[in-house]
Coordinates of C-alpha atoms in Angstrom, one line a residue:
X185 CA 135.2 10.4 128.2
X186 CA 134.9 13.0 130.8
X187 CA 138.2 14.9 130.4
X188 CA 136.9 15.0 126.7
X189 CA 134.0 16.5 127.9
X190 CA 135.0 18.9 129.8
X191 CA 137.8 19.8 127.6
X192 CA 134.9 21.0 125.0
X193 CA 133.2 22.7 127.3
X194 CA 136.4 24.9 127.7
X195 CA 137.1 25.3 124.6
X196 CA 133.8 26.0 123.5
X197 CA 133.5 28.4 126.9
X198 CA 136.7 30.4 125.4
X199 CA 135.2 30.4 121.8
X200 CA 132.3 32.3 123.2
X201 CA 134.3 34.5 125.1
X202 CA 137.2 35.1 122.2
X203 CA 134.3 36.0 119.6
X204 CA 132.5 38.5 122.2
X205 CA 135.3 40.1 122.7
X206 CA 136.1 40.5 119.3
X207 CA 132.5 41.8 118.2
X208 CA 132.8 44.3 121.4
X209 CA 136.1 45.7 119.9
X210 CA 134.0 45.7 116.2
X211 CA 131.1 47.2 117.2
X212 CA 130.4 49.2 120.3
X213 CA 133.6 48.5 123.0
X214 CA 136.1 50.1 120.5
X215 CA 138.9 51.6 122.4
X216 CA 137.3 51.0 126.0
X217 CA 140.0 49.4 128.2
X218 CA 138.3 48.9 130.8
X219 CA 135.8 45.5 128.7
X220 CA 139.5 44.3 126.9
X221 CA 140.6 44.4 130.3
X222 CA 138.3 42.2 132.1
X223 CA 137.6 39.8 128.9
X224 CA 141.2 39.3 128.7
X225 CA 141.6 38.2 132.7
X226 CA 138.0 36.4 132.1
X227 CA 139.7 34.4 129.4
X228 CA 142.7 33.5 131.5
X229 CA 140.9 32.8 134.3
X230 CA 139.0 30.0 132.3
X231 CA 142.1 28.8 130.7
X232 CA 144.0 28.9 134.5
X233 CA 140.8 26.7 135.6
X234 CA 141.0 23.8 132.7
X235 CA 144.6 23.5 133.3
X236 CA 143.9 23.1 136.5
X237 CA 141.4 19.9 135.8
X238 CA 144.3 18.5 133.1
X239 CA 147.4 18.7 135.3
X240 CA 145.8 16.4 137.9
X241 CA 146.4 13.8 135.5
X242 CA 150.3 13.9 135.0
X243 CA 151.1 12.4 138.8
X244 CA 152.6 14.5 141.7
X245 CA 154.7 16.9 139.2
X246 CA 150.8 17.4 137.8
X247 CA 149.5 18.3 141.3
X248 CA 152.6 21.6 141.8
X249 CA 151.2 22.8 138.5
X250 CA 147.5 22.0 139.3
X251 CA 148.4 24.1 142.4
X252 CA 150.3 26.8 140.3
X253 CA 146.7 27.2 138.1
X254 CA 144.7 27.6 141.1
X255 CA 146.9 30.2 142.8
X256 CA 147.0 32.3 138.9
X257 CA 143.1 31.5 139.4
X258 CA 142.7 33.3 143.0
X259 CA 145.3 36.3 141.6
X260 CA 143.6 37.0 138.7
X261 CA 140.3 37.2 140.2
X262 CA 141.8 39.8 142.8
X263 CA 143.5 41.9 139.9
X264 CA 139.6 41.9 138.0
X265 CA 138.3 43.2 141.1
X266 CA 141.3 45.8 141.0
X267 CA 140.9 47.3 137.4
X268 CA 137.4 47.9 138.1
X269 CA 138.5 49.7 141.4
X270 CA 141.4 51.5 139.9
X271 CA 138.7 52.7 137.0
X272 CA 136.0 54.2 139.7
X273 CA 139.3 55.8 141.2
X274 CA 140.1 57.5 137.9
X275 CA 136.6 58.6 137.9
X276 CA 137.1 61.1 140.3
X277 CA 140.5 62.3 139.3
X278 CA 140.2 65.7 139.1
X279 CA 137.5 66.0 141.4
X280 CA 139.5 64.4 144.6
X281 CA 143.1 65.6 146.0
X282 CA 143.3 61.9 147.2
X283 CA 142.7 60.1 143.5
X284 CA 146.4 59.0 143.3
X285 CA 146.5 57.7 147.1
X286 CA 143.4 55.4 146.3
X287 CA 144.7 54.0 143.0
X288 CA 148.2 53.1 145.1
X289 CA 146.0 51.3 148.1
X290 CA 144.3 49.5 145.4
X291 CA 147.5 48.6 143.8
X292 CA 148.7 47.7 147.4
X293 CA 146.0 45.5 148.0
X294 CA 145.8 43.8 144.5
X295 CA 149.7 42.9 145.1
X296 CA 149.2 41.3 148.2
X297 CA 146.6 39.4 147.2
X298 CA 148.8 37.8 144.2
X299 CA 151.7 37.6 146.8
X300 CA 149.7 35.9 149.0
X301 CA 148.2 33.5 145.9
X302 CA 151.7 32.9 144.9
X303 CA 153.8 32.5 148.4
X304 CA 150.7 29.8 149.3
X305 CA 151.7 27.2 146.5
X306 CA 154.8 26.4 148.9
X307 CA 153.6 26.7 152.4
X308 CA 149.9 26.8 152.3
X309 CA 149.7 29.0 155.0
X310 CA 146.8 31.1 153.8
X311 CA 144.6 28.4 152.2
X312 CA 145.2 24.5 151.8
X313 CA 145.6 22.9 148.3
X314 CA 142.8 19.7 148.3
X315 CA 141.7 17.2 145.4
X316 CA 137.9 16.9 145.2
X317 CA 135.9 14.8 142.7
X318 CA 133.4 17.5 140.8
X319 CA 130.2 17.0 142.6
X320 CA 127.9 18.1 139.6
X321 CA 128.3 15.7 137.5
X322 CA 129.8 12.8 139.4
X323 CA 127.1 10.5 139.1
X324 CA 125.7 12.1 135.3
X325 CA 128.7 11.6 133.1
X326 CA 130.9 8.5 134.7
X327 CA 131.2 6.7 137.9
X328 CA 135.3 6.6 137.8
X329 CA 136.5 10.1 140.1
X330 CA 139.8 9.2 137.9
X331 CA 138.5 12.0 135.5
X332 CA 136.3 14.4 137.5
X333 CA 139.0 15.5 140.2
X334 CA 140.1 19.5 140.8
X335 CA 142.4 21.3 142.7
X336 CA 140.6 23.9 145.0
X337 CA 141.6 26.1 148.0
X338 CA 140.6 25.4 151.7
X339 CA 140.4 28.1 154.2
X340 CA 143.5 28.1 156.2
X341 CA 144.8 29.6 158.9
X342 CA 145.7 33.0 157.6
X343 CA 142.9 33.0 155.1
X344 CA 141.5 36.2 156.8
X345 CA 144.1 38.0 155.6
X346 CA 143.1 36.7 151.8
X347 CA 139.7 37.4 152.2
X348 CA 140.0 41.0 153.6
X349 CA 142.2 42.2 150.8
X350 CA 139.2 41.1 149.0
X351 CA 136.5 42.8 150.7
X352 CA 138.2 45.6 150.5
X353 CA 138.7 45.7 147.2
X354 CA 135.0 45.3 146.6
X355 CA 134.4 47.9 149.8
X356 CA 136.3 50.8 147.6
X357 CA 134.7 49.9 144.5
X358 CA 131.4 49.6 146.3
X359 CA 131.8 53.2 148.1
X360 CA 133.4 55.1 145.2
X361 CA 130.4 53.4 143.0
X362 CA 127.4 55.2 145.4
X363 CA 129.7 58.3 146.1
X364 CA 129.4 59.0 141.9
X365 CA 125.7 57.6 142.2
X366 CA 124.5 60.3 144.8
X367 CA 126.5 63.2 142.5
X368 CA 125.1 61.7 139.6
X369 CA 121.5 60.6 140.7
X370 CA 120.3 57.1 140.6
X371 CA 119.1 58.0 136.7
X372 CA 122.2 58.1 135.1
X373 CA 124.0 55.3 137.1
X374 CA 121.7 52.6 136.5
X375 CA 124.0 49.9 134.7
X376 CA 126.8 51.3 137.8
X377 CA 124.5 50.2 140.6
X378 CA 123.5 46.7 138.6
X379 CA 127.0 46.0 138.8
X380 CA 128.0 47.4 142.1
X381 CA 125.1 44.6 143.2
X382 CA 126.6 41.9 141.4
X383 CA 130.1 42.4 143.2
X384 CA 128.4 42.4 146.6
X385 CA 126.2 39.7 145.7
X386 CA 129.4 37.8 144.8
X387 CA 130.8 38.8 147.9
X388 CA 128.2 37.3 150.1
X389 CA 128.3 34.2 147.7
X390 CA 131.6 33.7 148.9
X391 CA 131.3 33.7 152.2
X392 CA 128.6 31.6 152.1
X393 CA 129.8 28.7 150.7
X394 CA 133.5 29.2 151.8
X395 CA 133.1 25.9 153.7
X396 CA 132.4 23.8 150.4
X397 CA 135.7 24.8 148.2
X398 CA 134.7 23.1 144.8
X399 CA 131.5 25.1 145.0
X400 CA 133.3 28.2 145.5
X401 CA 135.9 27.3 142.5
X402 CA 132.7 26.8 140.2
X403 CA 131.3 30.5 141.5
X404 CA 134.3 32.3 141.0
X405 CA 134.2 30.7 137.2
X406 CA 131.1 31.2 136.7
X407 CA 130.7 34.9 137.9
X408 CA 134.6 36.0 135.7
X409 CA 132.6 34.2 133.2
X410 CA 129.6 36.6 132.8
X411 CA 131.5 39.9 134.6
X412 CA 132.4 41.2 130.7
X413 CA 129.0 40.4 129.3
X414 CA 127.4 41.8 132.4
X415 CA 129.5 45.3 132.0
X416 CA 129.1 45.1 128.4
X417 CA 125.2 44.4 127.9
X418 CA 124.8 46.8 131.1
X419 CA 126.7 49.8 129.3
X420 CA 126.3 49.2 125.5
X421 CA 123.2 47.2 125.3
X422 CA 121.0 49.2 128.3
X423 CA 118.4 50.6 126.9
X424 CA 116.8 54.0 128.9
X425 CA 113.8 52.2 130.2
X426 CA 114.0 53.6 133.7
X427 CA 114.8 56.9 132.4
X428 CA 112.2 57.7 129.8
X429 CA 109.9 56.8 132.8
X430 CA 111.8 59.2 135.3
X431 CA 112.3 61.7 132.6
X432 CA 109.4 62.1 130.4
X433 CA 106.2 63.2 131.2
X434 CA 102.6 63.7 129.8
X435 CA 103.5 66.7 128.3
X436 CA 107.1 65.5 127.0
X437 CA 105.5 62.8 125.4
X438 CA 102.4 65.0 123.4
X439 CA 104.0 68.2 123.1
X440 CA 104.6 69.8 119.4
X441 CA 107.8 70.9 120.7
X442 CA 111.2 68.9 120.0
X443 CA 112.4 67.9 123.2
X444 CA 115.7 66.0 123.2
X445 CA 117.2 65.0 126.5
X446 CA 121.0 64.0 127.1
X447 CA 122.4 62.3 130.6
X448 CA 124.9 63.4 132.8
X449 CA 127.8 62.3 130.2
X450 CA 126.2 64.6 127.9
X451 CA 124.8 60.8 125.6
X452 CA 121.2 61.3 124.0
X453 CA 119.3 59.2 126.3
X454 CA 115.6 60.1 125.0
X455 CA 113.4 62.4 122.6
X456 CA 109.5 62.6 121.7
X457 CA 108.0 61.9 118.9
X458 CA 108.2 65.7 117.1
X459 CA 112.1 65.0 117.8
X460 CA 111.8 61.7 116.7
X461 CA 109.8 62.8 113.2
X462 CA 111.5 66.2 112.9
X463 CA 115.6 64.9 113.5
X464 CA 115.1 61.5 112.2
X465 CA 116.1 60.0 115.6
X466 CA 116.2 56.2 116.2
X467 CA 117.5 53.9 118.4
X468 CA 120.8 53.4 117.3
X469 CA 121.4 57.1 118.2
X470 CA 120.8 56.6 122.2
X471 CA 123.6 56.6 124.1
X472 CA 125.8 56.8 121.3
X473 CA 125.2 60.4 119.7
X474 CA 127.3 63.4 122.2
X475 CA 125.7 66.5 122.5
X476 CA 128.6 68.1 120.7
X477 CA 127.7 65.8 117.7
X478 CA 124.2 67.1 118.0
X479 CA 124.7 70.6 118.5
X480 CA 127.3 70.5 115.1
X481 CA 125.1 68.6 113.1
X482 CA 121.2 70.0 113.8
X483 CA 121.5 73.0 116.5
X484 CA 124.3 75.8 115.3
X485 CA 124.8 77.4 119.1
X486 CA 128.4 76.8 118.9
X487 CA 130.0 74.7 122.0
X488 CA 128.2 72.8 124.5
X489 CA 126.9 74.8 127.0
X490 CA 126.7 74.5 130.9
X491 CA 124.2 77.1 131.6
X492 CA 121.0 76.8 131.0
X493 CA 120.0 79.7 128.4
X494 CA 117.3 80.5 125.6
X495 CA 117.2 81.6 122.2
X496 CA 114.4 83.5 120.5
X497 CA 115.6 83.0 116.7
X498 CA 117.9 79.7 115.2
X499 CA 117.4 78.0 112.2
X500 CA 117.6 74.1 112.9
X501 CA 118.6 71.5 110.6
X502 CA 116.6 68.6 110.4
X503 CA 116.7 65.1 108.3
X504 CA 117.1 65.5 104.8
X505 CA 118.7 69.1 105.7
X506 CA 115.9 70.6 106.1
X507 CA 116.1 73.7 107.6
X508 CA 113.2 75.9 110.3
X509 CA 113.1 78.8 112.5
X510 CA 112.9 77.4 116.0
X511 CA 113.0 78.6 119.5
X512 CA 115.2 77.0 121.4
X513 CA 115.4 76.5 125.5
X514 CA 118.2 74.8 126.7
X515 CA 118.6 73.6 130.5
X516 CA 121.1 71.8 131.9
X517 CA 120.2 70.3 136.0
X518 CA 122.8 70.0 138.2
X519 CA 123.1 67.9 141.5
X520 CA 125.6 69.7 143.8
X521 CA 128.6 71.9 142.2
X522 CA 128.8 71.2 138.9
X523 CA 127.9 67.9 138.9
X524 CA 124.9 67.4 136.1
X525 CA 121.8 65.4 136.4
X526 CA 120.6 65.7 132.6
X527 CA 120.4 68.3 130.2
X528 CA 117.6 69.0 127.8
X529 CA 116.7 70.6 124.5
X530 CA 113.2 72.3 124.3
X531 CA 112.7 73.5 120.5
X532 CA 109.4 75.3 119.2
X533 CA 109.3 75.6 115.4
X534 CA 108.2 79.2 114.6
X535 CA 108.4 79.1 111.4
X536 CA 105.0 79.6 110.6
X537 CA 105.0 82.7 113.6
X538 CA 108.4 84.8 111.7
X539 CA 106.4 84.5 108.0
X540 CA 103.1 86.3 110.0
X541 CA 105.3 88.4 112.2
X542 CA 107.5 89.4 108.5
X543 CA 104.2 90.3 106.7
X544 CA 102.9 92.3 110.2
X545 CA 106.1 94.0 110.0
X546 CA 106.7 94.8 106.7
X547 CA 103.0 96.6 106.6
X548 CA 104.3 98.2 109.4
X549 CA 107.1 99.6 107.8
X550 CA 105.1 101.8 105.4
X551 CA 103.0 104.5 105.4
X552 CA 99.5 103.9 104.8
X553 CA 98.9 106.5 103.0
X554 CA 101.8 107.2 100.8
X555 CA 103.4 103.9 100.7
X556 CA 106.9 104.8 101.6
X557 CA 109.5 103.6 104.8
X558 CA 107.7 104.7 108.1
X559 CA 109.3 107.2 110.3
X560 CA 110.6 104.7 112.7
X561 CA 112.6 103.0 109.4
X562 CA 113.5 106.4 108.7
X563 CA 115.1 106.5 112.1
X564 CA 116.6 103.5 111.6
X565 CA 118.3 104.3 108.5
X566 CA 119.4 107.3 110.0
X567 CA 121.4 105.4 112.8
X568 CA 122.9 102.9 110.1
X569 CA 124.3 106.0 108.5
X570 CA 126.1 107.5 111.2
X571 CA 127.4 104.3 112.6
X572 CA 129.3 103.0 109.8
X573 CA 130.2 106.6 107.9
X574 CA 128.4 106.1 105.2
X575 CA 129.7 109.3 103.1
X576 CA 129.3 111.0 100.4
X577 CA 125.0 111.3 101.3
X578 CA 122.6 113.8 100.3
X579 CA 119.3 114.4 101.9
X580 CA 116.3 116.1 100.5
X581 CA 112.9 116.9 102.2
X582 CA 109.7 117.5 99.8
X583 CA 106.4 118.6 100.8
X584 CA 103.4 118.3 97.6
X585 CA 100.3 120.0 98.3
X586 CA 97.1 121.2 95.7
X587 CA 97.2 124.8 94.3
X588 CA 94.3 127.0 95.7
X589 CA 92.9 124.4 97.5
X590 CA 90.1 124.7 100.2
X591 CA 89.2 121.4 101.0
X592 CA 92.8 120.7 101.3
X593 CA 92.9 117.4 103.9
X594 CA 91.4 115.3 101.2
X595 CA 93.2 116.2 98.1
X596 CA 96.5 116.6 99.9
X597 CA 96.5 113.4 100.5
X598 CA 95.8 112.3 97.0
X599 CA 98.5 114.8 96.1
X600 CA 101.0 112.9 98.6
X601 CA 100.1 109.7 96.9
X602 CA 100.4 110.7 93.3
X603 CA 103.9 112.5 94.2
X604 CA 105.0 109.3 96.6
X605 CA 103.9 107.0 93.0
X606 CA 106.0 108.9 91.0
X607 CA 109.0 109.1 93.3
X608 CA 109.0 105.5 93.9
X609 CA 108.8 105.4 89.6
X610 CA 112.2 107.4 89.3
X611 CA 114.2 107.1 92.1
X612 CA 117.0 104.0 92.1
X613 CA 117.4 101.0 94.6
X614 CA 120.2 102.4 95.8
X615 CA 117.9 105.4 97.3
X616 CA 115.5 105.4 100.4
X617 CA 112.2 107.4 100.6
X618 CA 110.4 107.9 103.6
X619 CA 107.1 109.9 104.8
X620 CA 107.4 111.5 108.0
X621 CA 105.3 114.1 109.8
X622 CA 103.2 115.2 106.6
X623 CA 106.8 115.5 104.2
X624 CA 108.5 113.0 102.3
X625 CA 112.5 112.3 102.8
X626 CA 114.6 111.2 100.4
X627 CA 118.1 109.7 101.3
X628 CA 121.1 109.5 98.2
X629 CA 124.0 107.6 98.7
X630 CA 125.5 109.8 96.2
X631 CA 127.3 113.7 95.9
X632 CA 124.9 116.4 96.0
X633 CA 125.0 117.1 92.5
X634 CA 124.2 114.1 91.5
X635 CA 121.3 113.8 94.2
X636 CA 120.1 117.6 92.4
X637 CA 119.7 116.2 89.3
X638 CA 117.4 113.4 90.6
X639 CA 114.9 115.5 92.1
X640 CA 115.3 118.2 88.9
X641 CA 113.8 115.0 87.1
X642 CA 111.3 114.4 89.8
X643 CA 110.2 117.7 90.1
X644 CA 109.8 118.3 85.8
X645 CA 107.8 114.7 86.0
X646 CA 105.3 116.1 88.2
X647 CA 105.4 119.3 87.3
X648 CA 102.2 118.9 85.2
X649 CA 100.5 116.4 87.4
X650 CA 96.8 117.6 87.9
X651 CA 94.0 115.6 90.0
X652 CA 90.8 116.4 89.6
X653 CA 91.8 119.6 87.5
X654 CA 93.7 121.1 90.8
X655 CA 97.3 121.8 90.2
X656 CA 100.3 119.9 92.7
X657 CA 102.9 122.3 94.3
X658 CA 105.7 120.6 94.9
X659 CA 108.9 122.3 96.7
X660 CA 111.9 120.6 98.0
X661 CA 115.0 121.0 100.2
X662 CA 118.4 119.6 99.6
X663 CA 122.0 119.6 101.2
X664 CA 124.4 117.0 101.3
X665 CA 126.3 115.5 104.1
X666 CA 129.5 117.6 104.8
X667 CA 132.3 114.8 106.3
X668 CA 131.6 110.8 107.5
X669 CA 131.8 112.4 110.8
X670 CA 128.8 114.4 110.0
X671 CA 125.7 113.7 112.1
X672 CA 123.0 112.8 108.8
X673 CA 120.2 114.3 110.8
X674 CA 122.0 117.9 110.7
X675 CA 122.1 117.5 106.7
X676 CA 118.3 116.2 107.1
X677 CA 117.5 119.8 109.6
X678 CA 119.4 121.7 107.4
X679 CA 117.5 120.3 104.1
X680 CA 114.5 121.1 106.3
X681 CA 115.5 124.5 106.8
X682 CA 115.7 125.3 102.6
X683 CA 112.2 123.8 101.8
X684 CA 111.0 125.7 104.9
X685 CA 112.7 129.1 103.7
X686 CA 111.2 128.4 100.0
X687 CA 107.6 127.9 101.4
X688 CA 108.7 131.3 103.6
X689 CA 109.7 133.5 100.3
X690 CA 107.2 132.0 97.7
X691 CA 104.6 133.7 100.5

């Protein structure tokens, strides 16, 4: 009845593990080693300690293999200890001249160890090989021993040498673990310290009850038994409690801004509620969306960066693609030489501020009296010519006043914005009219001929124009640009110097 019972109970113990392991490699643990690793030597380790129970029952020849388990046991549990040394190691590679020296002490040390598991079984120099009933359930299940008996080790007299390999195994694993926690801040090694405590814990568990073997035997089982959920609830399953705390503030928390904050592996560890409402951010995305993934999909700023930097005007994507004008602050905190702390997002949607600014500057890029370009567009345009060649291009200067006009200031200016009317009337997109220090420019992207008849039409359209029964005068001056090399504000001086020459021989 007992070996039946205990038999389930490893079965059952192996089910659970088996079926973890395969929804870590469905879901969430895909292509990690370092989980496969220690669920595959966890499951061994469980199968190595039921065989262990079962040989005792096939006589003397049952006690080498009993023996044979329990030193596979002790091995196994040494080489777990190992991979997660040799993965800390491999942490730093890169980082450390002295990466490949640690991963071969490890190795060294992880090797003894099994020799020293393996050598024992004939000897038992190291640690002696006793029969003890299972104390736990001696006097719950049957009162026969025959079926409650296990093989465990005994400190011997070179069990030192066992147990130091050990500690310092868990000694490099325990120092390489807070050397990455100080460059990494306690923040983003939270599930590394949890584990970093359960090895010591461990450690000191074993020494404490190395006087009562069977206990120890039942430790060991129990702690390979919970090391893969342990590393994979700790890393997977974690949720950023302690670093929304640590991370967030008042103002994080209430601001309209979309702050999205990423850890030292550059993982979305947190984001407010405008983040939250604006990206269409849940839970499922923590820890799991990159910052490359983010940056691709909502924030078009090209790589990752590593400097903190800011950026006045970017259209962000949100849920549903929908698209704003944001401005976006992006800092990245660093704990010694480019080592990073956390990086953050801090995005401002401006939408709202570029339509008011566009409508502010569009009035500001027309006259107010006559309705055309500015003179700082004018100047504008001017540049764009010269700096891509822009040939052939005409230029033509007008200036419209009122025939025998005293009270010229106000009826000018109604002449200006009659003439400006009916230049905007017969000119083509293609053109560009400006006002600028009390005469209109006209720009053609066309021969001079063709620019000449354009203003020929002009000038006959107003030609008759009266306001108030007063007369306009218009003149003009036209010339057209000479090579693309030629500066367009020469043609504009030298279209400046005709009308100014007309005005000179009409007096």
């Amino acid at each position: 009845m007992v070996i039946q019972f205990f038999a389930t109970f490893y079965v059952l113990v192996l089910l659970s593990q088996a079926l973890f392991l395969r929804h870590g490699l469905t879901h969430k643990a895909k292509g990690d080693g370092v989980f496969v690793s220690i669920q595959l030597i966890s499951m061994f380790i469980i199968v190595l300690a039921g065989l262990n129970m079962l040989f005792l029952h096939f006589g003397e020849t049952g006690f080498l293999f009993s023996k044979i388990c329990l030193s596979g046991f002790a091995a196994l549990f040494m080489i777990e200890i190992g991979v997660f040394a040799k993965i800390k190691v491999n942490n730093f590679a890169g980082k450390s001249h002295y990466t490949k020296l640690a991963v071969f002490i490890v190795s060294i040390i992880v090797a003894i160890s099994c020799s020293i598991s393996f050598i024992n079984v004939s000897n038992e120099q190291f640690f002696e090989y006793i029969i003890v009933p299972i104390r736990p359930f001696y006097n719950v299940i049957s009162n026969s021993p025959e079926g409650e008996r296990i093989v465990v080790f005994k400190p011997g007299e070179l069990w030192d040498i066992y147990a130091f390999c050990w500690f310092v195994l868990v000694f490099i694993y325990a120092l390489l673990d807070f050397m990455r926690i100080v460059m990494r801040s306690i923040i983003n090694s939270i599930h590394e310290l949890i584990i970093v405590l359960v090895f010591v814990f461990q450690f000191v568990f074993f020494i404490k009850f190395i006087d009562n073997p069977s206990y120890l035997c039942f430790e060991l089982s129990f702690f390979c038994y919970i090391l893969p959920y342990c590393y994979y609830m700790l890393v997977y399953e974690d949720k950023p409690w302690f670093i929304r705390k640590t991370l967030r503030s008042i103002l994080f928390k209430q601001t309209a801004a979309y702050c999205v904050v990423f850890n030292a592996d550059d993982l979305l560890v947190d984001f407010n509620e405008s983040a939250k409402r604006f990206f269409g951010f849940d839970s499922k995305d923590v820890f799991h969306l990159t910052m490359e993934k983010f940056i691709s999909d909502y924030v078009p700023i090209g790589n990752v960066p590593y400097d903190s930097f800011s950026v006045d005007q970017i259209l962000v994507k949100g849920k549903n693609s929908s698209k704003s004008t944001c401005q976006l602050e992006y800092h990245r905190l660093g704990y010694f030489k480019n080592e990073t702390i956390c990086s953050f997002f801090i995005i401002n949607d401006i939408s709202n501020v570029v339509k008011k600014f566009s409508d502010i500057q569009q009035a500001s890029m027309t006259d107010n009296i006559t309705g055309l370009h500015a003179q700082h567009v004018l100047a504008r345009k001017i540049r764009e010519i010269n700096m891509y060649r822009r040939f052939p291009y005409s230029v033509a200067v007008c200036s419209a006043k009122i025939k025998d006009n005293d009270s010229h200031v106000l009826n000018n200016n109604m002449a200006l914005v009659n003439v400006s009317e009916c230049i905007r009337n017969r000119i083509r997109t293609s053109d560009f009219a400006a006002y600028e220090n009390g005469h209109i420019v006209l720009l053609f992207p066309t021969e001079l001929d063709a620019a000449r008849r354009v203003m020929e039409r002009i000038e006959e359209a107003i030609r008759d124009e009266q306001i108030a029964n007063f007369e306009i005068e218009f003149q003009y001056g036209i010339a057209g640009r000479q090579t693309p090399d030629t500066d367009i504000q020469e043609t504009l001086n030298e279209a400046h110097s005709l009308l100014f020459k007309q005005q000179v021989d009409k007096k």
